[in-house]
Amino acid sequence: VDYAPNLLEMAAETYKDMKDIYLIAANAYRLPFRDEIFSAGVSIRVFHHMNLPQKFLEECARTFHAGGNMLMEYSNKRNLWRIFKPGVKPFEKNHEEYAELQYGTHPDFFAQITRTADFTALRTLGTGFFPRFVSERTKAIPPVLAFLEKIFDHTFGRIQLAPMNFSLLTKEASSAAIKAQKIGTLQDILQCPACHGALADATKDMNCLSCKKIFPKLGRIIDFRC
């Protein structure tokens, strides 16, 4: 899933021989997936673009059944480099906009909104201390930087002082009974992102049976952006 079709086209080329991978263009706040359908997921280099982070987490949680796990990466504003950088406020517990649609998140704020979204953080580890120092001028020392990264990951990364945090989330169980959903086709997973109606698969597009919206197929990509 991505909002950018050009990135999905790159993925289509990478996985051209794997026919059981589906490529979905979608709005992260209106995912075209049924409720409680997934058991696992990964979100990498996405959260720091979310201006409505709790809405994004709630939408992700909606699609997971109880006990489902999601690995979520986010940019940690309370990292070692920002603590010693003058003029910044790394200890403010918020979702801070560094630049247009570029955000850093305090770990305590992230924990708060994940709980509100019915996720529980099982474990969080950090990394990304030294990649910023890799350039044409330093291309001779990546082994040294890799060694330093390993040390910092196992020390400062474990106490959430790294630039990038990876948090393993699990969907909390509700009081309602969870029924196993039978999945036979792609339509058993998808729903209309506009009205949550069922979809019909056609040769050139997918059509909502309720609101009649049409979602075009662009090669292997299905465009659900709305």
mmCIF file with all atom_site columns, N, CA and C in Angstrom, residues 11 14 23 39 43 50 75 77 90 92 101 103 105 118 138-139 146-147 154 158-159 166 169 171 185 190 205 211:
data_model
loop_
_atom_site.group_PDB
_atom_site.id
_atom_site.type_symbol
_atom_site.label_atom_id
_atom_site.label_alt_id
_atom_site.label_comp_id
_atom_site.label_asym_id
_atom_site.label_entity_id
_atom_site.label_seq_id
_atom_site.pdbx_PDB_ins_code
_atom_site.Cartn_x
_atom_site.Cartn_y
_atom_site.Cartn_z
_atom_site.occupancy
_atom_site.B_iso_or_equiv
_atom_site.pdbx_formal_charge
_atom_site.auth_seq_id
_atom_site.auth_comp_id
_atom_site.auth_asym_id
_atom_site.auth_atom_id
_atom_site.pdbx_PDB_model_num
ATOM 1  N N  . ALA A 1 11  ? 7.580   -1.165  -7.200  1.00 0.00 ? 11  ALA A N  1
ATOM 2  C CA . ALA A 1 11  ? 7.343   -2.428  -6.497  1.00 0.00 ? 11  ALA A CA 1
ATOM 3  C C  . ALA A 1 11  ? 6.839   -3.498  -7.462  1.00 0.00 ? 11  ALA A C  1
ATOM 4  N N  . THR A 1 14  ? 9.777   -4.875  -9.183  1.00 0.00 ? 14  THR A N  1
ATOM 5  C CA . THR A 1 14  ? 10.583  -5.696  -8.271  1.00 0.00 ? 14  THR A CA 1
ATOM 6  C C  . THR A 1 14  ? 9.955   -7.063  -8.056  1.00 0.00 ? 14  THR A C  1
ATOM 7  N N  . LEU A 1 23  ? -0.902  -4.738  -5.148  1.00 0.00 ? 23  LEU A N  1
ATOM 8  C CA . LEU A 1 23  ? -0.400  -3.374  -4.972  1.00 0.00 ? 23  LEU A CA 1
ATOM 9  C C  . LEU A 1 23  ? -1.586  -2.422  -4.955  1.00 0.00 ? 23  LEU A C  1
ATOM 10 N N  . SER A 1 39  ? -3.817  -10.110 10.323  1.00 0.00 ? 39  SER A N  1
ATOM 11 C CA . SER A 1 39  ? -3.137  -10.609 11.521  1.00 0.00 ? 39  SER A CA 1
ATOM 12 C C  . SER A 1 39  ? -1.757  -9.997  11.692  1.00 0.00 ? 39  SER A C  1
ATOM 13 N N  . SER A 1 43  ? 4.667   -0.987  8.774   1.00 0.00 ? 43  SER A N  1
ATOM 14 C CA . SER A 1 43  ? 4.625   0.399   8.290   1.00 0.00 ? 43  SER A CA 1
ATOM 15 C C  . SER A 1 43  ? 6.002   1.011   8.482   1.00 0.00 ? 43  SER A C  1
ATOM 16 N N  . MET A 1 50  ? 2.509   11.708  8.689   1.00 0.00 ? 50  MET A N  1
ATOM 17 C CA . MET A 1 50  ? 1.110   11.770  9.102   1.00 0.00 ? 50  MET A CA 1
ATOM 18 C C  . MET A 1 50  ? 0.822   13.023  9.932   1.00 0.00 ? 50  MET A C  1
ATOM 19 N N  . SER A 1 75  ? 9.739   8.493   13.449  1.00 0.00 ? 75  SER A N  1
ATOM 20 C CA . SER A 1 75  ? 10.874  9.360   13.712  1.00 0.00 ? 75  SER A CA 1
ATOM 21 C C  . SER A 1 75  ? 10.792  9.872   15.152  1.00 0.00 ? 75  SER A C  1
ATOM 22 N N  . LYS A 1 77  ? 11.610  12.273  17.983  1.00 0.00 ? 77  LYS A N  1
ATOM 23 C CA . LYS A 1 77  ? 12.109  13.636  18.200  1.00 0.00 ? 77  LYS A CA 1
ATOM 24 C C  . LYS A 1 77  ? 13.011  13.730  19.421  1.00 0.00 ? 77  LYS A C  1
ATOM 25 N N  . PRO A 1 90  ? 13.353  18.738  22.267  1.00 0.00 ? 90  PRO A N  1
ATOM 26 C CA . PRO A 1 90  ? 13.150  17.293  22.097  1.00 0.00 ? 90  PRO A CA 1
ATOM 27 C C  . PRO A 1 90  ? 12.300  16.652  23.186  1.00 0.00 ? 90  PRO A C  1
ATOM 28 N N  . GLU A 1 92  ? 9.473   17.905  24.586  1.00 0.00 ? 92  GLU A N  1
ATOM 29 C CA . GLU A 1 92  ? 8.040   18.202  24.535  1.00 0.00 ? 92  GLU A CA 1
ATOM 30 C C  . GLU A 1 92  ? 7.303   16.989  23.990  1.00 0.00 ? 92  GLU A C  1
ATOM 31 N N  . LEU A 1 101 ? 4.786   18.466  6.286   1.00 0.00 ? 101 LEU A N  1
ATOM 32 C CA . LEU A 1 101 ? 4.496   17.030  6.311   1.00 0.00 ? 101 LEU A CA 1
ATOM 33 C C  . LEU A 1 101 ? 5.712   16.181  6.648   1.00 0.00 ? 101 LEU A C  1
ATOM 34 N N  . TYR A 1 103 ? 7.352   15.032  10.330  1.00 0.00 ? 103 TYR A N  1
ATOM 35 C CA . TYR A 1 103 ? 7.096   15.111  11.761  1.00 0.00 ? 103 TYR A CA 1
ATOM 36 C C  . TYR A 1 103 ? 8.047   14.225  12.557  1.00 0.00 ? 103 TYR A C  1
ATOM 37 N N  . THR A 1 105 ? 8.121   12.491  16.529  1.00 0.00 ? 105 THR A N  1
ATOM 38 C CA . THR A 1 105 ? 7.164   12.126  17.574  1.00 0.00 ? 105 THR A CA 1
ATOM 39 C C  . THR A 1 105 ? 7.887   11.747  18.850  1.00 0.00 ? 105 THR A C  1
ATOM 40 N N  . ASP A 1 118 ? -6.329  1.414   20.545  1.00 0.00 ? 118 ASP A N  1
ATOM 41 C CA . ASP A 1 118 ? -6.504  -0.008  20.881  1.00 0.00 ? 118 ASP A CA 1
ATOM 42 C C  . ASP A 1 118 ? -5.313  -0.872  20.481  1.00 0.00 ? 118 ASP A C  1
ATOM 43 N N  . THR A 1 138 ? 32.774  10.142  3.042   1.00 0.00 ? 138 THR A N  1
ATOM 44 C CA . THR A 1 138 ? 33.004  9.167   4.120   1.00 0.00 ? 138 THR A CA 1
ATOM 45 C C  . THR A 1 138 ? 32.818  7.734   3.651   1.00 0.00 ? 138 THR A C  1
ATOM 46 N N  . LYS A 1 139 ? 32.780  7.515   2.338   1.00 0.00 ? 139 LYS A N  1
ATOM 47 C CA . LYS A 1 139 ? 32.474  6.182   1.825   1.00 0.00 ? 139 LYS A CA 1
ATOM 48 C C  . LYS A 1 139 ? 33.530  5.140   2.199   1.00 0.00 ? 139 LYS A C  1
ATOM 49 N N  . ALA A 1 146 ? 29.209  1.292   10.913  1.00 0.00 ? 146 ALA A N  1
ATOM 50 C CA . ALA A 1 146 ? 28.364  0.141   11.217  1.00 0.00 ? 146 ALA A CA 1
ATOM 51 C C  . ALA A 1 146 ? 28.670  -0.411  12.606  1.00 0.00 ? 146 ALA A C  1
ATOM 52 N N  . PHE A 1 147 ? 29.956  -0.431  12.968  1.00 0.00 ? 147 PHE A N  1
ATOM 53 C CA . PHE A 1 147 ? 30.353  -0.897  14.309  1.00 0.00 ? 147 PHE A CA 1
ATOM 54 C C  . PHE A 1 147 ? 29.800  0.041   15.379  1.00 0.00 ? 147 PHE A C  1
ATOM 55 N N  . HIS A 1 154 ? 22.425  -0.923  20.744  1.00 0.00 ? 154 HIS A N  1
ATOM 56 C CA . HIS A 1 154 ? 22.283  -1.780  21.928  1.00 0.00 ? 154 HIS A CA 1
ATOM 57 C C  . HIS A 1 154 ? 22.341  -1.002  23.240  1.00 0.00 ? 154 HIS A C  1
ATOM 58 N N  . ARG A 1 158 ? 17.978  1.172   22.966  1.00 0.00 ? 158 ARG A N  1
ATOM 59 C CA . ARG A 1 158 ? 17.095  0.425   23.861  1.00 0.00 ? 158 ARG A CA 1
ATOM 60 C C  . ARG A 1 158 ? 16.370  1.323   24.859  1.00 0.00 ? 158 ARG A C  1
ATOM 61 N N  . ILE A 1 159 ? 16.849  2.550   25.022  1.00 0.00 ? 159 ILE A N  1
ATOM 62 C CA . ILE A 1 159 ? 16.164  3.478   25.933  1.00 0.00 ? 159 ILE A CA 1
ATOM 63 C C  . ILE A 1 159 ? 15.504  4.617   25.146  1.00 0.00 ? 159 ILE A C  1
ATOM 64 N N  . PHE A 1 166 ? 11.430  1.561   16.185  1.00 0.00 ? 166 PHE A N  1
ATOM 65 C CA . PHE A 1 166 ? 10.589  0.492   15.634  1.00 0.00 ? 166 PHE A CA 1
ATOM 66 C C  . PHE A 1 166 ? 9.799   -0.105  16.796  1.00 0.00 ? 166 PHE A C  1
ATOM 67 N N  . LEU A 1 169 ? 3.524   -3.447  17.800  1.00 0.00 ? 169 LEU A N  1
ATOM 68 C CA . LEU A 1 169 ? 2.210   -3.193  18.384  1.00 0.00 ? 169 LEU A CA 1
ATOM 69 C C  . LEU A 1 169 ? 1.329   -4.429  18.245  1.00 0.00 ? 169 LEU A C  1
ATOM 70 N N  . LYS A 1 171 ? -2.899  -5.603  18.584  1.00 0.00 ? 171 LYS A N  1
ATOM 71 C CA . LYS A 1 171 ? -4.278  -5.117  18.706  1.00 0.00 ? 171 LYS A CA 1
ATOM 72 C C  . LYS A 1 171 ? -4.906  -5.720  19.959  1.00 0.00 ? 171 LYS A C  1
ATOM 73 N N  . THR A 1 185 ? -11.040 -14.725 -1.910  1.00 0.00 ? 185 THR A N  1
ATOM 74 C CA . THR A 1 185 ? -10.641 -13.864 -3.019  1.00 0.00 ? 185 THR A CA 1
ATOM 75 C C  . THR A 1 185 ? -10.186 -12.512 -2.478  1.00 0.00 ? 185 THR A C  1
ATOM 76 N N  . LEU A 1 190 ? -10.955 -6.550  0.579   1.00 0.00 ? 190 LEU A N  1
ATOM 77 C CA . LEU A 1 190 ? -11.177 -5.148  0.218   1.00 0.00 ? 190 LEU A CA 1
ATOM 78 C C  . LEU A 1 190 ? -12.598 -4.692  0.496   1.00 0.00 ? 190 LEU A C  1
ATOM 79 N N  . ASP A 1 205 ? -11.403 -2.412  -13.899 1.00 0.00 ? 205 ASP A N  1
ATOM 80 C CA . ASP A 1 205 ? -11.523 -1.659  -12.654 1.00 0.00 ? 205 ASP A CA 1
ATOM 81 C C  . ASP A 1 205 ? -12.232 -2.502  -11.604 1.00 0.00 ? 205 ASP A C  1
ATOM 82 N N  . CYS A 1 211 ? -22.168 2.440   -3.480  1.00 0.00 ? 211 CYS A N  1
ATOM 83 C CA . CYS A 1 211 ? -22.155 3.835   -3.931  1.00 0.00 ? 211 CYS A CA 1
ATOM 84 C C  . CYS A 1 211 ? -21.780 3.991   -5.397  1.00 0.00 ? 211 CYS A C  1
#
